[in-house]
Structures are given as structure tokens and as C-alpha cells.
PDB file of C-alpha atoms in Angstrom:
ATOM      1  CA  MET A 114       1.950  27.438  -7.587  1.00 53.00           C
ATOM      2  CA  THR A 115       3.864  24.547  -9.105  1.00 58.00           C
ATOM      3  CA  ALA A 116       2.179  21.501 -10.499  1.00 61.00           C
ATOM      4  CA  ALA A 117       2.543  18.290  -8.504  1.00 67.00           C
ATOM      5  CA  PHE A 118       4.339  15.393 -10.117  1.00 65.00           C
ATOM      6  CA  GLU A 119       1.857  13.101 -11.775  1.00 64.00           C
ATOM      7  CA  PRO A 120       3.220   9.990 -13.468  1.00 68.00           C
ATOM      8  CA  THR A 121       1.895   9.229 -16.919  1.00 68.00           C
ATOM      9  CA  PRO A 122      -0.897   6.742 -16.310  1.00 73.00           C
ATOM     10  CA  GLN A 123      -0.743   3.430 -18.110  1.00 87.00           C
ATOM     11  CA  THR A 124      -3.749   2.229 -20.025  1.00 92.00           C
ATOM     12  CA  PRO A 125      -5.570  -0.794 -18.582  1.00 94.00           C
ATOM     13  CA  GLU A 126      -4.111  -2.862 -21.411  1.00 95.00           C
ATOM     14  CA  GLN A 127      -0.559  -1.764 -20.516  1.00 94.00           C
ATOM     15  CA  GLN A 128      -1.187  -2.524 -16.841  1.00 94.00           C
ATOM     16  CA  ALA A 129      -2.501  -5.997 -17.686  1.00 95.00           C
ATOM     17  CA  ALA A 130       0.493  -6.695 -19.939  1.00 96.00           C
ATOM     18  CA  ALA A 131       2.894  -5.602 -17.167  1.00 94.00           C
ATOM     19  CA  LEU A 132       1.096  -7.837 -14.668  1.00 95.00           C
ATOM     20  CA  GLU A 133       1.197 -10.819 -17.059  1.00 96.00           C
ATOM     21  CA  LEU A 134       4.948 -10.258 -17.465  1.00 96.00           C
ATOM     22  CA  GLU A 135       5.390 -10.110 -13.661  1.00 95.00           C
ATOM     23  CA  TRP A 136       3.472 -13.364 -13.237  1.00 96.00           C
ATOM     24  CA  SER A 137       5.494 -15.143 -15.916  1.00 95.00           C
ATOM     25  CA  ALA A 138       8.977 -13.804 -15.075  1.00 96.00           C
ATOM     26  CA  ASN A 139       9.052 -13.560 -11.267  1.00 93.00           C
ATOM     27  CA  PRO A 140       9.870 -16.899  -9.563  1.00 90.00           C
ATOM     28  CA  ARG A 141       7.573 -15.901  -6.708  1.00 88.00           C
ATOM     29  CA  TRP A 142       4.551 -16.730  -8.869  1.00 93.00           C
ATOM     30  CA  GLU A 143       5.897 -20.036 -10.226  1.00 92.00           C
ATOM     31  CA  GLY A 144       3.337 -22.819  -9.963  1.00 94.00           C
ATOM     32  CA  VAL A 145       0.418 -20.496  -9.146  1.00 95.00           C
ATOM     33  CA  THR A 146      -2.767 -21.371 -11.007  1.00 94.00           C
ATOM     34  CA  ARG A 147      -5.299 -18.589 -11.455  1.00 95.00           C
ATOM     35  CA  ASP A 148      -8.905 -18.767 -12.592  1.00 95.00           C
ATOM     36  CA  TYR A 149      -8.796 -15.076 -13.509  1.00 95.00           C
ATOM     37  CA  SER A 150      -6.779 -12.946 -15.906  1.00 96.00           C
ATOM     38  CA  ALA A 151      -4.495  -9.972 -15.420  1.00 97.00           C
ATOM     39  CA  SER A 152      -7.216  -7.877 -17.076  1.00 96.00           C
ATOM     40  CA  ASP A 153      -9.664  -9.019 -14.374  1.00 95.00           C
ATOM     41  CA  VAL A 154      -7.234  -7.852 -11.670  1.00 94.00           C
ATOM     42  CA  VAL A 155      -6.656  -4.483 -13.348  1.00 94.00           C
ATOM     43  CA  ARG A 156     -10.403  -3.935 -13.702  1.00 93.00           C
ATOM     44  CA  LEU A 157     -10.875  -4.456  -9.925  1.00 88.00           C
ATOM     45  CA  ARG A 158      -8.023  -2.107  -8.964  1.00 87.00           C
ATOM     46  CA  GLY A 159      -9.565   1.123 -10.153  1.00 85.00           C
ATOM     47  CA  ARG A 160      -7.687   4.144 -11.491  1.00 85.00           C
ATOM     48  CA  VAL A 161      -5.555   4.940  -8.434  1.00 84.00           C
ATOM     49  CA  SER A 162      -2.890   2.525  -7.255  1.00 82.00           C
ATOM     50  CA  GLU A 163      -2.043   2.972  -3.573  1.00 88.00           C
ATOM     51  CA  GLU A 164       1.389   2.035  -2.272  1.00 90.00           C
ATOM     52  CA  HIS A 165       1.439   0.022   0.952  1.00 95.00           C
ATOM     53  CA  THR A 166       5.096   0.268   1.894  1.00 96.00           C
ATOM     54  CA  LEU A 167       5.063  -1.807   5.087  1.00 97.00           C
ATOM     55  CA  ALA A 168       3.198  -4.723   3.507  1.00 97.00           C
ATOM     56  CA  ARG A 169       5.361  -4.665   0.374  1.00 96.00           C
ATOM     57  CA  ARG A 170       8.673  -4.428   2.248  1.00 97.00           C
ATOM     58  CA  GLY A 171       7.585  -7.060   4.741  1.00 97.00           C
ATOM     59  CA  SER A 172       6.362  -9.519   2.132  1.00 96.00           C
ATOM     60  CA  GLU A 173       9.563  -9.107   0.117  1.00 95.00           C
ATOM     61  CA  LYS A 174      11.655  -9.753   3.253  1.00 95.00           C
ATOM     62  CA  LEU A 175       9.520 -12.740   4.232  1.00 96.00           C
ATOM     63  CA  TRP A 176       9.765 -14.239   0.738  1.00 94.00           C
ATOM     64  CA  LYS A 177      13.539 -13.773   0.755  1.00 92.00           C
ATOM     65  CA  GLN A 178      13.835 -15.352   4.210  1.00 93.00           C
ATOM     66  CA  LEU A 179      11.637 -18.320   3.381  1.00 91.00           C
ATOM     67  CA  THR A 180      13.114 -19.104  -0.009  1.00 90.00           C
ATOM     68  CA  GLY A 181      16.712 -18.457   1.059  1.00 88.00           C
ATOM     69  CA  GLU A 182      16.475 -20.534   4.220  1.00 80.00           C
ATOM     70  CA  HIS A 183      14.556 -23.311   2.481  1.00 77.00           C
ATOM     71  CA  LYS A 184      17.475 -23.779   0.091  1.00 82.00           C
ATOM     72  CA  THR A 185      19.847 -24.309   3.018  1.00 85.00           C
ATOM     73  CA  GLY A 186      17.474 -26.448   5.087  1.00 84.00           C
ATOM     74  CA  GLY A 187      16.835 -23.609   7.536  1.00 85.00           C
ATOM     75  CA  TYR A 188      13.703 -21.910   8.758  1.00 88.00           C
ATOM     76  CA  THR A 189      12.449 -18.571  10.048  1.00 90.00           C
ATOM     77  CA  ASN A 190      11.636 -18.416  13.761  1.00 90.00           C
ATOM     78  CA  ALA A 191       8.596 -16.393  14.791  1.00 94.00           C
ATOM     79  CA  LEU A 192       6.844 -16.134  18.127  1.00 95.00           C
ATOM     80  CA  GLY A 193       3.320 -14.895  18.660  1.00 96.00           C
ATOM     81  CA  ALA A 194       2.965 -11.254  19.668  1.00 97.00           C
ATOM     82  CA  LEU A 195      -0.303  -9.647  20.682  1.00 96.00           C
ATOM     83  CA  THR A 196       1.039  -6.188  21.501  1.00 97.00           C
ATOM     84  CA  GLY A 197       3.492  -3.791  19.960  1.00 98.00           C
ATOM     85  CA  ASN A 198       5.742  -3.997  23.008  1.00 98.00           C
ATOM     86  CA  GLN A 199       5.921  -7.792  22.750  1.00 98.00           C
ATOM     87  CA  ALA A 200       6.929  -7.427  19.099  1.00 98.00           C
ATOM     88  CA  VAL A 201       9.597  -4.831  19.951  1.00 98.00           C
ATOM     89  CA  GLN A 202      11.060  -7.186  22.572  1.00 98.00           C
ATOM     90  CA  GLN A 203      11.041 -10.083  20.089  1.00 98.00           C
ATOM     91  CA  VAL A 204      12.904  -8.040  17.473  1.00 98.00           C
ATOM     92  CA  LYS A 205      15.386  -6.890  20.139  1.00 97.00           C
ATOM     93  CA  ALA A 206      15.955 -10.571  20.962  1.00 97.00           C
ATOM     94  CA  GLY A 207      16.858 -11.275  17.331  1.00 96.00           C
ATOM     95  CA  LEU A 208      13.687 -12.669  15.789  1.00 96.00           C
ATOM     96  CA  ARG A 209      13.287 -11.781  12.126  1.00 95.00           C
ATOM     97  CA  ALA A 210       9.510 -12.280  11.890  1.00 97.00           C
ATOM     98  CA  ILE A 211       6.436 -11.856  14.102  1.00 98.00           C
ATOM     99  CA  TYR A 212       3.420 -14.176  14.165  1.00 98.00           C
ATOM    100  CA  LEU A 213      -0.040 -12.846  15.014  1.00 96.00           C
ATOM    101  CA  SER A 214      -2.573 -15.521  15.945  1.00 93.00           C
ATOM    102  CA  GLY A 215      -6.158 -15.008  14.804  1.00 89.00           C
ATOM    103  CA  TRP A 216      -7.332 -17.168  17.691  1.00 89.00           C
ATOM    104  CA  GLN A 217      -5.445 -15.019  20.194  1.00 90.00           C
ATOM    105  CA  VAL A 218      -6.858 -11.803  18.721  1.00 91.00           C
ATOM    106  CA  ALA A 219     -10.354 -13.330  18.867  1.00 88.00           C
ATOM    107  CA  ALA A 220      -9.804 -14.300  22.493  1.00 89.00           C
ATOM    108  CA  ASP A 221      -7.938 -11.269  23.830  1.00 89.00           C
ATOM    109  CA  ALA A 222      -7.677  -8.301  21.465  1.00 88.00           C
ATOM    110  CA  ASN A 223     -10.677  -8.078  19.142  1.00 88.00           C
ATOM    111  CA  ASN A 224     -12.353  -4.743  18.568  1.00 89.00           C
ATOM    112  CA  SER A 225     -15.583  -5.725  20.348  1.00 88.00           C
ATOM    113  CA  GLY A 226     -13.766  -6.177  23.650  1.00 89.00           C
ATOM    114  CA  HIS A 227     -15.320  -9.618  24.221  1.00 89.00           C
ATOM    115  CA  THR A 228     -13.889 -13.142  24.106  1.00 87.00           C
ATOM    116  CA  TYR A 229     -14.775 -15.004  20.897  1.00 82.00           C
ATOM    117  CA  PRO A 230     -12.032 -17.549  20.109  1.00 76.00           C
ATOM    118  CA  ASP A 231     -12.625 -19.352  16.808  1.00 70.00           C
ATOM    119  CA  GLN A 232     -16.205 -18.165  16.497  1.00 72.00           C
ATOM    120  CA  SER A 233     -15.832 -15.297  13.996  1.00 74.00           C
ATOM    121  CA  LEU A 234     -18.379 -13.303  15.973  1.00 80.00           C
ATOM    122  CA  TYR A 235     -16.143 -10.299  16.551  1.00 83.00           C
ATOM    123  CA  PRO A 236     -15.420  -7.423  14.125  1.00 85.00           C
ATOM    124  CA  ALA A 237     -13.598  -8.618  10.999  1.00 86.00           C
ATOM    125  CA  ASN A 238     -11.078  -5.765  11.183  1.00 90.00           C
ATOM    126  CA  SER A 239      -9.725  -6.894  14.571  1.00 92.00           C
ATOM    127  CA  VAL A 240      -6.598  -8.670  13.259  1.00 94.00           C
ATOM    128  CA  PRO A 241      -5.674  -5.775  10.922  1.00 96.00           C
ATOM    129  CA  THR A 242      -6.061  -3.405  13.899  1.00 97.00           C
ATOM    130  CA  VAL A 243      -3.505  -5.392  15.912  1.00 97.00           C
ATOM    131  CA  VAL A 244      -1.173  -5.639  12.880  1.00 98.00           C
ATOM    132  CA  ARG A 245      -1.274  -1.832  12.643  1.00 98.00           C
ATOM    133  CA  ARG A 246      -0.531  -1.469  16.376  1.00 98.00           C
ATOM    134  CA  ILE A 247       2.459  -3.801  16.092  1.00 99.00           C
ATOM    135  CA  ASN A 248       3.770  -1.938  13.049  1.00 99.00           C
ATOM    136  CA  ASN A 249       3.303   1.386  14.860  1.00 99.00           C
ATOM    137  CA  ALA A 250       5.412   0.101  17.771  1.00 99.00           C
ATOM    138  CA  LEU A 251       8.139  -1.169  15.434  1.00 99.00           C
ATOM    139  CA  LEU A 252       8.123   2.123  13.509  1.00 98.00           C
ATOM    140  CA  ARG A 253       8.422   4.052  16.768  1.00 98.00           C
ATOM    141  CA  ALA A 254      11.373   1.928  17.923  1.00 98.00           C
ATOM    142  CA  ASP A 255      13.069   2.650  14.595  1.00 98.00           C
ATOM    143  CA  GLN A 256      12.295   6.388  14.823  1.00 98.00           C
ATOM    144  CA  ILE A 257      13.721   6.634  18.340  1.00 98.00           C
ATOM    145  CA  GLU A 258      16.948   4.881  17.403  1.00 97.00           C
ATOM    146  CA  PHE A 259      17.303   6.836  14.170  1.00 97.00           C
ATOM    147  CA  SER A 260      16.828  10.163  15.976  1.00 98.00           C
ATOM    148  CA  GLU A 261      19.469   9.165  18.529  1.00 97.00           C
ATOM    149  CA  GLY A 262      21.908   7.936  15.875  1.00 97.00           C
ATOM    150  CA  VAL A 263      21.842   4.380  17.228  1.00 95.00           C
ATOM    151  CA  GLN A 264      21.146   1.040  15.558  1.00 95.00           C
ATOM    152  CA  SER A 265      20.698  -1.845  17.995  1.00 95.00           C
ATOM    153  CA  VAL A 266      18.978  -4.138  15.485  1.00 95.00           C
ATOM    154  CA  GLU A 267      19.489  -4.584  11.751  1.00 93.00           C
ATOM    155  CA  ASP A 268      15.879  -3.742  10.890  1.00 96.00           C
ATOM    156  CA  TRP A 269      12.986  -3.080  13.257  1.00 98.00           C
ATOM    157  CA  LEU A 270      10.353  -3.651  10.595  1.00 97.00           C
ATOM    158  CA  VAL A 271      10.344  -7.427  10.429  1.00 98.00           C
ATOM    159  CA  PRO A 272       7.600  -9.274   8.529  1.00 98.00           C
ATOM    160  CA  ILE A 273       4.328  -9.860  10.371  1.00 98.00           C
ATOM    161  CA  VAL A 274       2.664 -13.155   9.496  1.00 98.00           C
ATOM    162  CA  ALA A 275      -0.962 -12.694  10.532  1.00 97.00           C
ATOM    163  CA  ASP A 276      -3.686 -15.327  10.759  1.00 92.00           C
ATOM    164  CA  ALA A 277      -6.692 -13.652   9.180  1.00 83.00           C
ATOM    165  CA  GLU A 278      -9.276 -15.903  10.851  1.00 72.00           C
ATOM    166  CA  ALA A 279     -11.385 -15.506   7.713  1.00 62.00           C
ATOM    167  CA  GLY A 280     -14.556 -17.257   8.823  1.00 67.00           C
ATOM    168  CA  PHE A 281     -16.512 -14.074   8.276  1.00 66.00           C
ATOM    169  CA  GLY A 282     -18.259 -14.891   5.015  1.00 76.00           C
ATOM    170  CA  GLY A 283     -17.720 -15.349   1.324  1.00 82.00           C
ATOM    171  CA  PRO A 284     -15.278 -14.054  -1.274  1.00 83.00           C
ATOM    172  CA  LEU A 285     -16.139 -10.367  -0.793  1.00 85.00           C
ATOM    173  CA  ASN A 286     -15.468 -10.616   2.939  1.00 86.00           C
ATOM    174  CA  ALA A 287     -12.145 -12.382   2.320  1.00 86.00           C
ATOM    175  CA  TYR A 288     -11.229  -9.726  -0.271  1.00 86.00           C
ATOM    176  CA  GLU A 289     -12.026  -6.832   2.088  1.00 89.00           C
ATOM    177  CA  LEU A 290     -10.211  -8.535   4.969  1.00 91.00           C
ATOM    178  CA  MET A 291      -7.071  -8.992   2.844  1.00 92.00           C
ATOM    179  CA  LYS A 292      -7.242  -5.344   1.749  1.00 93.00           C
ATOM    180  CA  SER A 293      -7.340  -4.352   5.420  1.00 95.00           C
ATOM    181  CA  MET A 294      -4.422  -6.657   6.234  1.00 96.00           C
ATOM    182  CA  ILE A 295      -2.328  -5.108   3.443  1.00 97.00           C
ATOM    183  CA  GLN A 296      -3.257  -1.567   4.501  1.00 97.00           C
ATOM    184  CA  ALA A 297      -2.208  -2.421   8.083  1.00 98.00           C
ATOM    185  CA  GLY A 298       1.148  -3.741   6.853  1.00 98.00           C
ATOM    186  CA  ALA A 299       0.793  -7.522   7.173  1.00 98.00           C
ATOM    187  CA  SER A 300       3.447  -9.445   5.255  1.00 97.00           C
ATOM    188  CA  GLY A 301       1.877 -12.849   4.983  1.00 92.00           C
TER     189      GLY A 301
END
């Protein structure tokens, strides 16, 4: 039996130093004021760092679109999608981002199956559930085309900008909701 590849773990101090460097060198973080340190962030992460490919790729694409188009006076079009099929059709039509409305999820697609627009009475993981469904549909469209050797769109996995509808409580609730959004593949 061969040993699995295990990267050499960085110490918490090394992780904090790398994060401080990222915050100071990457223009994405310019102008951001924090009331916490890189060491605080590292302490909350734990020992295992999970990779969330869809969220990372999507947020990088969204950042590039927004900053690139802002420089030229442009903008990024996005329509609201509540289902994976709607998102697939939007990408086919040429949209480069998808918007997911928290109000619409509360009204029509929350996990309780009831209508609760803008009341935050439905399960807090409802928006992340729909984000995951949309990403699953986009992944499937990509898989089908890839298996058939076709490419009808440049990239099926466009950024999903999701309204978290975070009226569910305090900082811990917002933290857990954002973790769920990232795990589901939300980009912004």
C-alpha cells in the first residue's frame, strides 16, 4: 500500500503570515478594513483546509468581470434563476453570471415548502440548496458537452451571485450561512 500525498502543513504562524501577505498584496482586498487579525482567521479555520472549487473559480471570474468591465464603463448582466434549467438556458443565451434572489427562494423554493417572502421563517440553508441545484445543472451541461466533444458556450460554470437573506440571527448564523453558500458554490 502506498502512502497518500500529504502536503507539509504550515504552522499557524506561517498561515497567518501568508494571509497577511495576501491581504496586503492582492488588489482585491484594497480598502478593506478588518477588526480582526490574520491570526484570528487562522484560529477559526481549524487544521484542515477544504477546497471549494466552484466558489473559488466563480468568485475569481466574478471579480475579473466586475473590475475589468468597471474600467471600461461596462457591466455584467445577470438575470434571476430559480432552477438549474433556467440557469442553463441563461448561460446558453450568453449571460456570464446568474443572480439568485433570496426573496424568490423564500417565496417559491425554500426547504420548508411554504411561502415566506422576506420573513426569514424558513430554513436558513434554503438559498445554499438552490445554489447547489443550479451548479449541479451547470456541471451536468458541461459534462454532457464534454463527453460529446462539443462546446456551445465558453464556460458553463458562470458565477452565481446569491442573496443570502441573512435575517436569521446574529454573527454565528451569518457565519454558518456563508459557509453553506461557499460549500454550495456561490460566487458572491
